[in-house]
mmCIF file of C-alpha atoms in Angstrom:
data_model
loop_
_atom_site.group_PDB
_atom_site.id
_atom_site.type_symbol
_atom_site.label_atom_id
_atom_site.label_comp_id
_atom_site.label_asym_id
_atom_site.label_seq_id
_atom_site.Cartn_x
_atom_site.Cartn_y
_atom_site.Cartn_z
ATOM 1 C CA MET A 28 -77.011 39.141 -71.296
ATOM 2 C CA LYS A 29 -78.466 39.137 -67.760
ATOM 3 C CA HIS A 30 -77.186 42.569 -66.724
ATOM 4 C CA ARG A 31 -77.135 44.256 -70.109
ATOM 5 C CA TRP A 32 -78.847 47.299 -68.599
ATOM 6 C CA PHE A 33 -75.799 47.912 -66.386
ATOM 7 C CA PHE A 34 -73.388 47.934 -69.319
ATOM 8 C CA LEU A 35 -75.673 50.355 -71.165
ATOM 9 C CA ILE A 36 -75.496 52.766 -68.212
ATOM 10 C CA LEU A 37 -71.743 52.220 -67.825
ATOM 11 C CA LEU A 38 -71.263 53.284 -71.443
ATOM 12 C CA GLN A 39 -73.492 56.310 -70.803
ATOM 13 C CA SER A 40 -71.338 57.199 -67.783
ATOM 14 C CA ILE A 41 -68.136 57.057 -69.833
ATOM 15 C CA ILE A 42 -69.669 59.335 -72.458
ATOM 16 C CA TYR A 43 -70.957 61.803 -69.849
ATOM 17 C CA GLY A 44 -67.755 61.613 -67.805
ATOM 18 C CA LEU A 45 -65.778 63.070 -70.704
ATOM 19 C CA GLY A 46 -68.532 65.563 -71.481
ATOM 20 C CA ASP A 47 -68.356 67.352 -68.108
ATOM 21 C CA PRO A 48 -64.717 68.544 -68.127
ATOM 22 C CA ILE A 49 -64.729 69.557 -71.793
ATOM 23 C CA SER A 50 -68.024 71.409 -71.220
ATOM 24 C CA LYS A 51 -66.459 73.296 -68.325
ATOM 25 C CA LEU A 52 -63.657 74.434 -70.638
ATOM 26 C CA MET A 53 -66.113 75.450 -73.359
ATOM 27 C CA TYR A 54 -68.245 77.517 -70.965
ATOM 28 C CA GLN A 55 -65.371 79.961 -70.724
ATOM 29 C CA GLU A 56 -66.394 81.022 -74.231
ATOM 30 C CA VAL A 57 -70.043 80.014 -74.810
ATOM 31 C CA THR A 58 -72.991 80.525 -72.446
ATOM 32 C CA VAL A 59 -74.874 77.525 -71.040
ATOM 33 C CA SER A 60 -78.277 78.024 -72.674
ATOM 34 C CA ALA A 61 -76.791 78.896 -76.064
ATOM 35 C CA CYS A 62 -74.692 75.732 -76.014
ATOM 36 C CA LEU A 63 -77.586 73.535 -74.858
ATOM 37 C CA SER A 64 -79.912 75.045 -77.472
ATOM 38 C CA LEU A 65 -77.608 74.128 -80.348
ATOM 39 C CA ARG A 66 -76.643 70.806 -78.764
ATOM 40 C CA PHE A 67 -80.199 69.510 -78.352
ATOM 41 C CA THR A 68 -81.376 70.904 -81.693
ATOM 42 C CA LEU A 69 -78.629 69.080 -83.604
ATOM 43 C CA ALA A 70 -79.329 65.816 -81.799
ATOM 44 C CA ALA A 71 -83.110 66.095 -82.283
ATOM 45 C CA VAL A 72 -82.816 66.846 -86.010
ATOM 46 C CA ILE A 73 -80.544 63.825 -86.539
ATOM 47 C CA LEU A 74 -82.862 61.491 -84.645
ATOM 48 C CA LEU A 75 -85.978 62.854 -86.355
ATOM 49 C CA GLY A 76 -84.422 62.096 -89.715
ATOM 50 C CA PHE A 77 -84.262 58.390 -88.879
ATOM 51 C CA TYR A 78 -87.175 57.746 -86.525
ATOM 52 C CA HIS A 79 -89.875 60.334 -87.302
ATOM 53 C CA LYS A 80 -92.377 57.657 -88.393
ATOM 54 C CA THR A 81 -91.985 55.755 -85.115
ATOM 55 C CA LEU A 82 -92.323 59.008 -83.189
ATOM 56 C CA TRP A 83 -95.530 60.094 -84.940
ATOM 57 C CA ALA A 84 -97.069 56.647 -84.436
ATOM 58 C CA ASP A 85 -96.244 56.717 -80.713
ATOM 59 C CA LEU A 86 -97.535 60.269 -80.286
ATOM 60 C CA ARG A 87 -100.895 59.327 -81.820
ATOM 61 C CA ARG A 88 -101.494 56.586 -79.253
ATOM 62 C CA THR A 89 -99.754 58.022 -76.172
ATOM 63 C CA PRO A 90 -101.468 60.679 -73.996
ATOM 64 C CA LEU A 91 -99.536 63.915 -73.538
ATOM 65 C CA LEU A 92 -99.250 63.558 -69.764
ATOM 66 C CA HIS A 93 -97.624 60.139 -70.135
ATOM 67 C CA TRP A 94 -94.468 61.549 -71.756
ATOM 68 C CA LEU A 95 -94.376 65.302 -71.017
ATOM 69 C CA PRO A 96 -93.238 65.058 -67.343
ATOM 70 C CA ALA A 97 -90.252 62.878 -68.293
ATOM 71 C CA THR A 98 -89.162 65.283 -71.028
ATOM 72 C CA LEU A 99 -89.544 68.430 -68.918
ATOM 73 C CA CYS A 100 -87.665 66.932 -65.967
ATOM 74 C CA MET A 101 -84.807 65.803 -68.210
ATOM 75 C CA ALA A 102 -84.557 69.195 -69.932
ATOM 76 C CA LEU A 103 -84.487 71.066 -66.608
ATOM 77 C CA CYS A 104 -82.021 68.533 -65.167
ATOM 78 C CA TYR A 105 -79.458 69.291 -67.876
ATOM 79 C CA LEU A 106 -79.991 73.021 -67.570
ATOM 80 C CA CYS A 107 -79.331 72.887 -63.813
ATOM 81 C CA SER A 108 -76.386 70.507 -64.175
ATOM 82 C CA ASN A 109 -74.647 72.655 -66.771
ATOM 83 C CA GLN A 110 -75.274 75.834 -64.783
ATOM 84 C CA ALA A 111 -73.572 74.086 -61.871
ATOM 85 C CA LEU A 112 -70.536 73.303 -64.034
ATOM 86 C CA THR A 113 -69.921 77.008 -64.573
ATOM 87 C CA LEU A 114 -69.914 77.704 -60.822
ATOM 88 C CA THR A 115 -68.127 74.805 -59.124
ATOM 89 C CA MET A 116 -65.798 71.827 -59.678
ATOM 90 C CA ALA A 117 -66.854 69.140 -62.159
ATOM 91 C CA ALA A 118 -66.324 66.495 -59.447
ATOM 92 C CA HIS A 119 -68.733 68.325 -57.114
ATOM 93 C CA VAL A 120 -71.354 68.441 -59.863
ATOM 94 C CA ALA A 121 -70.916 64.717 -60.500
ATOM 95 C CA PHE A 122 -71.245 63.985 -56.783
ATOM 96 C CA LEU A 123 -74.486 65.917 -56.426
ATOM 97 C CA ARG A 124 -75.933 64.751 -59.752
ATOM 98 C CA SER A 125 -75.359 61.107 -58.805
ATOM 99 C CA SER A 126 -77.165 61.543 -55.489
ATOM 100 C CA SER A 127 -80.256 60.908 -57.634
ATOM 101 C CA ALA A 128 -79.558 57.265 -56.714
ATOM 102 C CA VAL A 129 -80.805 58.170 -53.231
ATOM 103 C CA TRP A 130 -83.688 60.393 -54.296
ATOM 104 C CA THR A 131 -85.100 57.889 -56.826
ATOM 105 C CA PRO A 132 -85.944 55.096 -54.326
ATOM 106 C CA LEU A 133 -87.013 57.712 -51.761
ATOM 107 C CA ILE A 134 -89.503 59.269 -54.192
ATOM 108 C CA LEU A 135 -90.688 55.796 -55.210
ATOM 109 C CA LEU A 136 -91.210 54.960 -51.533
ATOM 110 C CA LEU A 137 -92.993 58.186 -50.558
ATOM 111 C CA PHE A 138 -95.227 58.648 -53.588
ATOM 112 C CA PHE A 139 -95.479 55.225 -55.282
ATOM 113 C CA HIS A 140 -95.141 52.903 -52.243
ATOM 114 C CA LYS A 141 -92.296 50.854 -53.702
ATOM 115 C CA ARG A 142 -90.136 49.710 -50.801
ATOM 116 C CA CYS A 143 -86.368 49.176 -50.812
ATOM 117 C CA THR A 144 -84.866 45.843 -49.752
ATOM 118 C CA ARG A 145 -82.194 45.747 -47.048
ATOM 119 C CA PRO A 146 -79.441 45.004 -49.594
ATOM 120 C CA GLN A 147 -80.583 48.028 -51.609
ATOM 121 C CA LEU A 148 -80.419 50.249 -48.499
ATOM 122 C CA LEU A 149 -76.936 48.927 -47.698
ATOM 123 C CA ALA A 150 -75.903 49.544 -51.297
ATOM 124 C CA LEU A 151 -77.193 53.138 -51.105
ATOM 125 C CA GLY A 152 -75.195 53.731 -47.923
ATOM 126 C CA LEU A 153 -72.008 52.382 -49.514
ATOM 127 C CA MET A 154 -72.684 54.452 -52.620
ATOM 128 C CA LEU A 155 -73.055 57.704 -50.647
ATOM 129 C CA LEU A 156 -69.822 57.049 -48.749
ATOM 130 C CA GLY A 157 -68.071 56.193 -52.001
ATOM 131 C CA LEU A 158 -69.329 59.341 -53.708
ATOM 132 C CA TYR A 159 -68.191 61.472 -50.780
ATOM 133 C CA LEU A 160 -64.686 59.988 -50.850
ATOM 134 C CA LEU A 161 -64.443 60.035 -54.646
ATOM 135 C CA CYS A 162 -65.340 63.683 -54.988
ATOM 136 C CA GLY A 163 -63.553 64.939 -51.869
ATOM 137 C CA GLY A 164 -66.768 65.902 -50.121
ATOM 138 C CA LEU A 165 -68.327 69.337 -50.228
ATOM 139 C CA HIS A 166 -66.197 71.772 -48.252
ATOM 140 C CA SER A 167 -68.590 74.588 -49.062
ATOM 141 C CA PHE A 168 -72.124 74.676 -50.393
ATOM 142 C CA GLY A 169 -72.605 77.547 -52.802
ATOM 143 C CA LEU A 170 -74.822 78.407 -55.746
ATOM 144 C CA GLY A 171 -73.111 75.828 -57.981
ATOM 145 C CA GLU A 172 -73.832 73.066 -55.488
ATOM 146 C CA LEU A 173 -77.448 74.241 -55.226
ATOM 147 C CA TRP A 174 -77.833 73.889 -59.009
ATOM 148 C CA GLY A 175 -76.261 70.420 -58.777
ATOM 149 C CA PHE A 176 -78.679 69.387 -56.024
ATOM 150 C CA ALA A 177 -81.636 70.534 -58.145
ATOM 151 C CA SER A 178 -80.326 68.510 -61.096
ATOM 152 C CA ALA A 179 -80.249 65.364 -58.909
ATOM 153 C CA ILE A 180 -83.915 65.716 -57.906
ATOM 154 C CA LEU A 181 -84.904 66.336 -61.524
ATOM 155 C CA ALA A 182 -82.823 63.366 -62.709
ATOM 156 C CA ALA A 183 -84.641 61.095 -60.253
ATOM 157 C CA LEU A 184 -88.019 62.348 -61.444
ATOM 158 C CA SER A 185 -87.033 61.965 -65.104
ATOM 159 C CA LEU A 186 -86.161 58.287 -64.511
ATOM 160 C CA ILE A 187 -89.421 57.581 -62.696
ATOM 161 C CA PHE A 188 -91.591 59.377 -65.261
ATOM 162 C CA GLY A 189 -89.463 57.921 -68.064
ATOM 163 C CA ALA A 190 -90.276 54.391 -66.892
ATOM 164 C CA GLN A 191 -93.956 55.313 -67.111
ATOM 165 C CA ALA A 192 -93.627 56.786 -70.596
ATOM 166 C CA LEU A 193 -91.810 53.687 -71.839
ATOM 167 C CA GLU A 194 -94.861 51.593 -71.066
ATOM 168 C CA ASP A 195 -96.484 53.269 -74.083
ATOM 169 C CA MET A 196 -93.714 54.235 -76.493
ATOM 170 C CA HIS A 197 -90.448 53.142 -78.073
ATOM 171 C CA PRO A 198 -87.260 54.277 -76.248
ATOM 172 C CA LEU A 199 -86.109 56.255 -79.297
ATOM 173 C CA SER A 200 -89.439 58.092 -79.419
ATOM 174 C CA LEU A 201 -88.987 59.216 -75.825
ATOM 175 C CA THR A 202 -85.369 60.153 -76.577
ATOM 176 C CA THR A 203 -86.490 62.328 -79.499
ATOM 177 C CA LEU A 204 -89.151 64.063 -77.419
ATOM 178 C CA GLN A 205 -86.668 64.705 -74.604
ATOM 179 C CA LEU A 206 -84.278 66.315 -77.078
ATOM 180 C CA LEU A 207 -86.990 68.435 -78.710
ATOM 181 C CA VAL A 208 -88.399 69.722 -75.413
ATOM 182 C CA ALA A 209 -84.884 70.482 -74.139
ATOM 183 C CA ALA A 210 -84.072 72.358 -77.363
ATOM 184 C CA VAL A 211 -87.254 74.483 -77.187
ATOM 185 C CA LEU A 212 -86.757 75.280 -73.503
ATOM 186 C CA ASN A 213 -83.149 76.350 -73.994
ATOM 187 C CA TRP A 214 -83.864 78.454 -77.095
ATOM 188 C CA ILE A 215 -86.482 80.320 -75.046
ATOM 189 C CA MET A 216 -83.907 80.822 -72.273
ATOM 190 C CA THR A 217 -81.284 81.962 -74.773
ATOM 191 C CA PHE A 218 -83.446 84.607 -76.471
ATOM 192 C CA ALA A 219 -84.900 85.775 -73.155
ATOM 193 C CA THR A 220 -81.681 86.145 -71.160
ATOM 194 C CA GLU A 221 -78.708 86.026 -73.544
ATOM 195 C CA ASN A 222 -77.515 87.032 -76.988
ATOM 196 C CA PRO A 223 -77.691 83.980 -79.299
ATOM 197 C CA ALA A 224 -75.189 85.714 -81.601
ATOM 198 C CA ILE A 225 -72.494 84.520 -79.201
ATOM 199 C CA LEU A 226 -72.586 81.228 -81.115
ATOM 200 C CA LEU A 227 -71.372 83.023 -84.243
ATOM 201 C CA HIS A 228 -68.155 84.028 -82.489
ATOM 202 C CA ALA A 229 -67.331 80.656 -80.934
ATOM 203 C CA SER A 230 -64.067 78.928 -81.825
ATOM 204 C CA ALA A 231 -63.792 75.694 -83.780
ATOM 205 C CA SER A 232 -62.898 73.803 -80.595
ATOM 206 C CA SER A 233 -66.131 74.966 -78.957
ATOM 207 C CA TYR A 234 -68.143 73.719 -81.918
ATOM 208 C CA LEU A 235 -66.392 70.342 -81.686
ATOM 209 C CA VAL A 236 -67.366 70.131 -78.016
ATOM 210 C CA ILE A 237 -70.979 71.020 -78.868
ATOM 211 C CA LEU A 238 -70.954 68.319 -81.549
ATOM 212 C CA TYR A 239 -69.709 65.786 -78.986
ATOM 213 C CA LEU A 240 -72.399 66.885 -76.552
ATOM 214 C CA ALA A 241 -75.055 66.680 -79.273
ATOM 215 C CA ILE A 242 -74.333 63.216 -80.661
ATOM 216 C CA PRO A 243 -72.593 60.959 -78.097
ATOM 217 C CA CYS A 244 -73.931 62.724 -74.971
ATOM 218 C CA SER A 245 -77.463 63.750 -75.975
ATOM 219 C CA LEU A 246 -78.464 61.373 -78.730
ATOM 220 C CA ILE A 247 -76.612 58.209 -77.684
ATOM 221 C CA GLY A 248 -76.677 58.932 -73.934
ATOM 222 C CA TYR A 249 -80.453 59.444 -73.776
ATOM 223 C CA ALA A 250 -81.049 56.362 -75.909
ATOM 224 C CA LEU A 251 -78.836 54.185 -73.668
ATOM 225 C CA GLN A 252 -80.703 55.340 -70.569
ATOM 226 C CA ASN A 253 -84.142 54.807 -72.067
ATOM 227 C CA GLN A 254 -83.167 51.358 -73.346
ATOM 228 C CA ALA A 255 -81.892 50.443 -69.862
ATOM 229 C CA LEU A 256 -85.230 51.541 -68.384
ATOM 230 C CA THR A 257 -86.974 48.932 -70.523
ATOM 231 C CA LEU A 258 -84.804 46.237 -68.906
ATOM 232 C CA THR A 259 -84.903 47.200 -65.208
ATOM 233 C CA GLY A 260 -86.403 49.696 -62.756
ATOM 234 C CA ALA A 261 -85.652 53.392 -62.345
ATOM 235 C CA ASP A 262 -84.055 52.732 -58.931
ATOM 236 C CA MET A 263 -81.490 50.318 -60.396
ATOM 237 C CA VAL A 264 -80.708 52.631 -63.308
ATOM 238 C CA SER A 265 -80.110 55.554 -60.938
ATOM 239 C CA LEU A 266 -77.774 53.405 -58.829
ATOM 240 C CA ALA A 267 -75.795 52.266 -61.880
ATOM 241 C CA GLN A 268 -75.433 55.913 -62.912
ATOM 242 C CA CYS A 269 -73.153 56.343 -59.887
ATOM 243 C CA THR A 270 -70.391 55.107 -62.206
ATOM 244 C CA TYR A 271 -70.737 58.543 -63.827
ATOM 245 C CA PRO A 272 -68.780 60.493 -61.144
ATOM 246 C CA ILE A 273 -66.000 57.900 -61.348
ATOM 247 C CA MET A 274 -65.588 58.666 -65.043
ATOM 248 C CA THR A 275 -65.955 62.411 -64.439
ATOM 249 C CA ALA A 276 -63.259 62.330 -61.746
ATOM 250 C CA LEU A 277 -60.874 60.419 -64.002
ATOM 251 C CA PHE A 278 -61.394 62.655 -67.030
ATOM 252 C CA SER A 279 -61.285 65.793 -64.851
ATOM 253 C CA PHE A 280 -57.938 64.652 -63.453
ATOM 254 C CA PHE A 281 -56.415 64.377 -66.930
ATOM 255 C CA ILE A 282 -58.149 67.361 -68.576
ATOM 256 C CA LEU A 283 -58.682 69.893 -65.763
ATOM 257 C CA GLY A 284 -56.035 68.799 -63.284
ATOM 258 C CA GLU A 285 -58.617 68.169 -60.547
ATOM 259 C CA ALA A 286 -57.378 65.923 -57.733
ATOM 260 C CA PHE A 287 -57.696 62.113 -57.913
ATOM 261 C CA THR A 288 -56.171 60.669 -54.736
ATOM 262 C CA LEU A 289 -56.063 57.344 -52.905
ATOM 263 C CA ARG A 290 -59.256 58.436 -51.152
ATOM 264 C CA SER A 291 -60.841 58.981 -54.564
ATOM 265 C CA LEU A 292 -59.819 55.465 -55.612
ATOM 266 C CA ILE A 293 -61.328 53.959 -52.434
ATOM 267 C CA GLY A 294 -64.528 55.898 -53.123
ATOM 268 C CA ALA A 295 -64.684 54.555 -56.674
ATOM 269 C CA LEU A 296 -64.256 50.991 -55.405
ATOM 270 C CA LEU A 297 -67.042 51.478 -52.841
ATOM 271 C CA ILE A 298 -69.373 52.732 -55.578
ATOM 272 C CA LEU A 299 -68.639 49.677 -57.697
ATOM 273 C CA LEU A 300 -69.196 47.436 -54.653
ATOM 274 C CA SER A 301 -72.546 49.095 -53.952
ATOM 275 C CA ILE A 302 -73.682 48.490 -57.534
ATOM 276 C CA LEU A 303 -72.526 44.861 -57.402
ATOM 277 C CA LEU A 304 -74.411 44.344 -54.124
ATOM 278 C CA ALA A 305 -77.627 45.928 -55.390
ATOM 279 C CA THR A 306 -77.463 43.998 -58.655
ATOM 280 C CA ARG A 307 -76.757 40.691 -56.917
ATOM 281 C CA TYR A 308 -79.492 40.937 -54.314
ATOM 282 C CA ALA A 309 -82.104 43.106 -56.006
ATOM 283 C CA GLN A 310 -85.704 41.979 -55.946
ATOM 284 C CA SER A 311 -86.561 39.615 -58.750
ATOM 285 C CA ASP A 312 -88.907 42.163 -60.312
ATOM 286 C CA SER A 313 -85.989 44.582 -60.789
ATOM 287 C CA ALA A 314 -84.784 42.364 -63.607
ATOM 288 C CA GLN A 315 -88.115 42.557 -65.404
ATOM 289 C CA PRO A 316 -88.928 45.051 -68.158
ATOM 290 C CA ALA A 317 -89.943 48.559 -67.180
ATOM 291 C CA VAL A 318 -93.626 47.630 -67.602
ATOM 292 C CA THR A 319 -93.287 45.473 -64.468
ATOM 293 C CA ALA A 320 -90.749 47.614 -62.625
ATOM 294 C CA ALA A 321 -92.821 50.741 -63.057
ATOM 295 C CA SER A 322 -96.161 49.203 -62.097
ATOM 296 C CA GLY A 323 -98.106 51.475 -59.798
ATOM 297 C CA ILE A 324 -96.365 54.599 -61.080
ATOM 298 C CA ARG A 325 -99.123 55.537 -63.446
#
């Protein structure tokens, strides 16, 4: 399928879109780092059980600095994003998190000299307008929005460094490493700043949410993204991930009662149009595997 990478990211967006509003509900009972610690540990253990041989083989032939930046950026991205969820609306978090579609090509341009085509620039403009309308804009910029902004920068960096890492290793190996590094980082945060015993007093519904975040969101979501990066460039993946706030807005409307108006619908349509435009007129090398798309990143 010519645009299989897009459908992989669309599925990831649906999974993440449900994860945001149910996470926001759960954070009324469980702290962020405690939840993320258990979430990433469960996902990493499951994946290690099936793919540990592939992981060890990839680690033996891949230098540390080829995969560590991608894993650290992804771990910090999720920490910032989930902190933002506790402080502001889920739709605002989705809006800011998806602005990585702007930061990814900008970082590629400034540091890796990969230029954007005119259709890509037009698509980015349509996407920003669509995101603004979909999420109702940002009437105030507080600490939650600051966390969301940080998560967008880190998401862009994780895609760029992830494309580099995938030149040398299997997507599931990178997924496993991302989960392990995220688990270690969050356990350190939990023991340093919180009481991990809070997990012992969580309700059954909170554990079900953590299970959803561990398997569909962490394990499957990471794998979908890394597989997409083997089929196209980081800039195209980040643009396709703008379907994520559409799903978040829809699920937040039904679960949290957050507004979804005619303006939101117009914004969603503009986002889809921007993705269609970028996909239709992208440079021919955007359709090549990540080895080509990420050339010059090393």
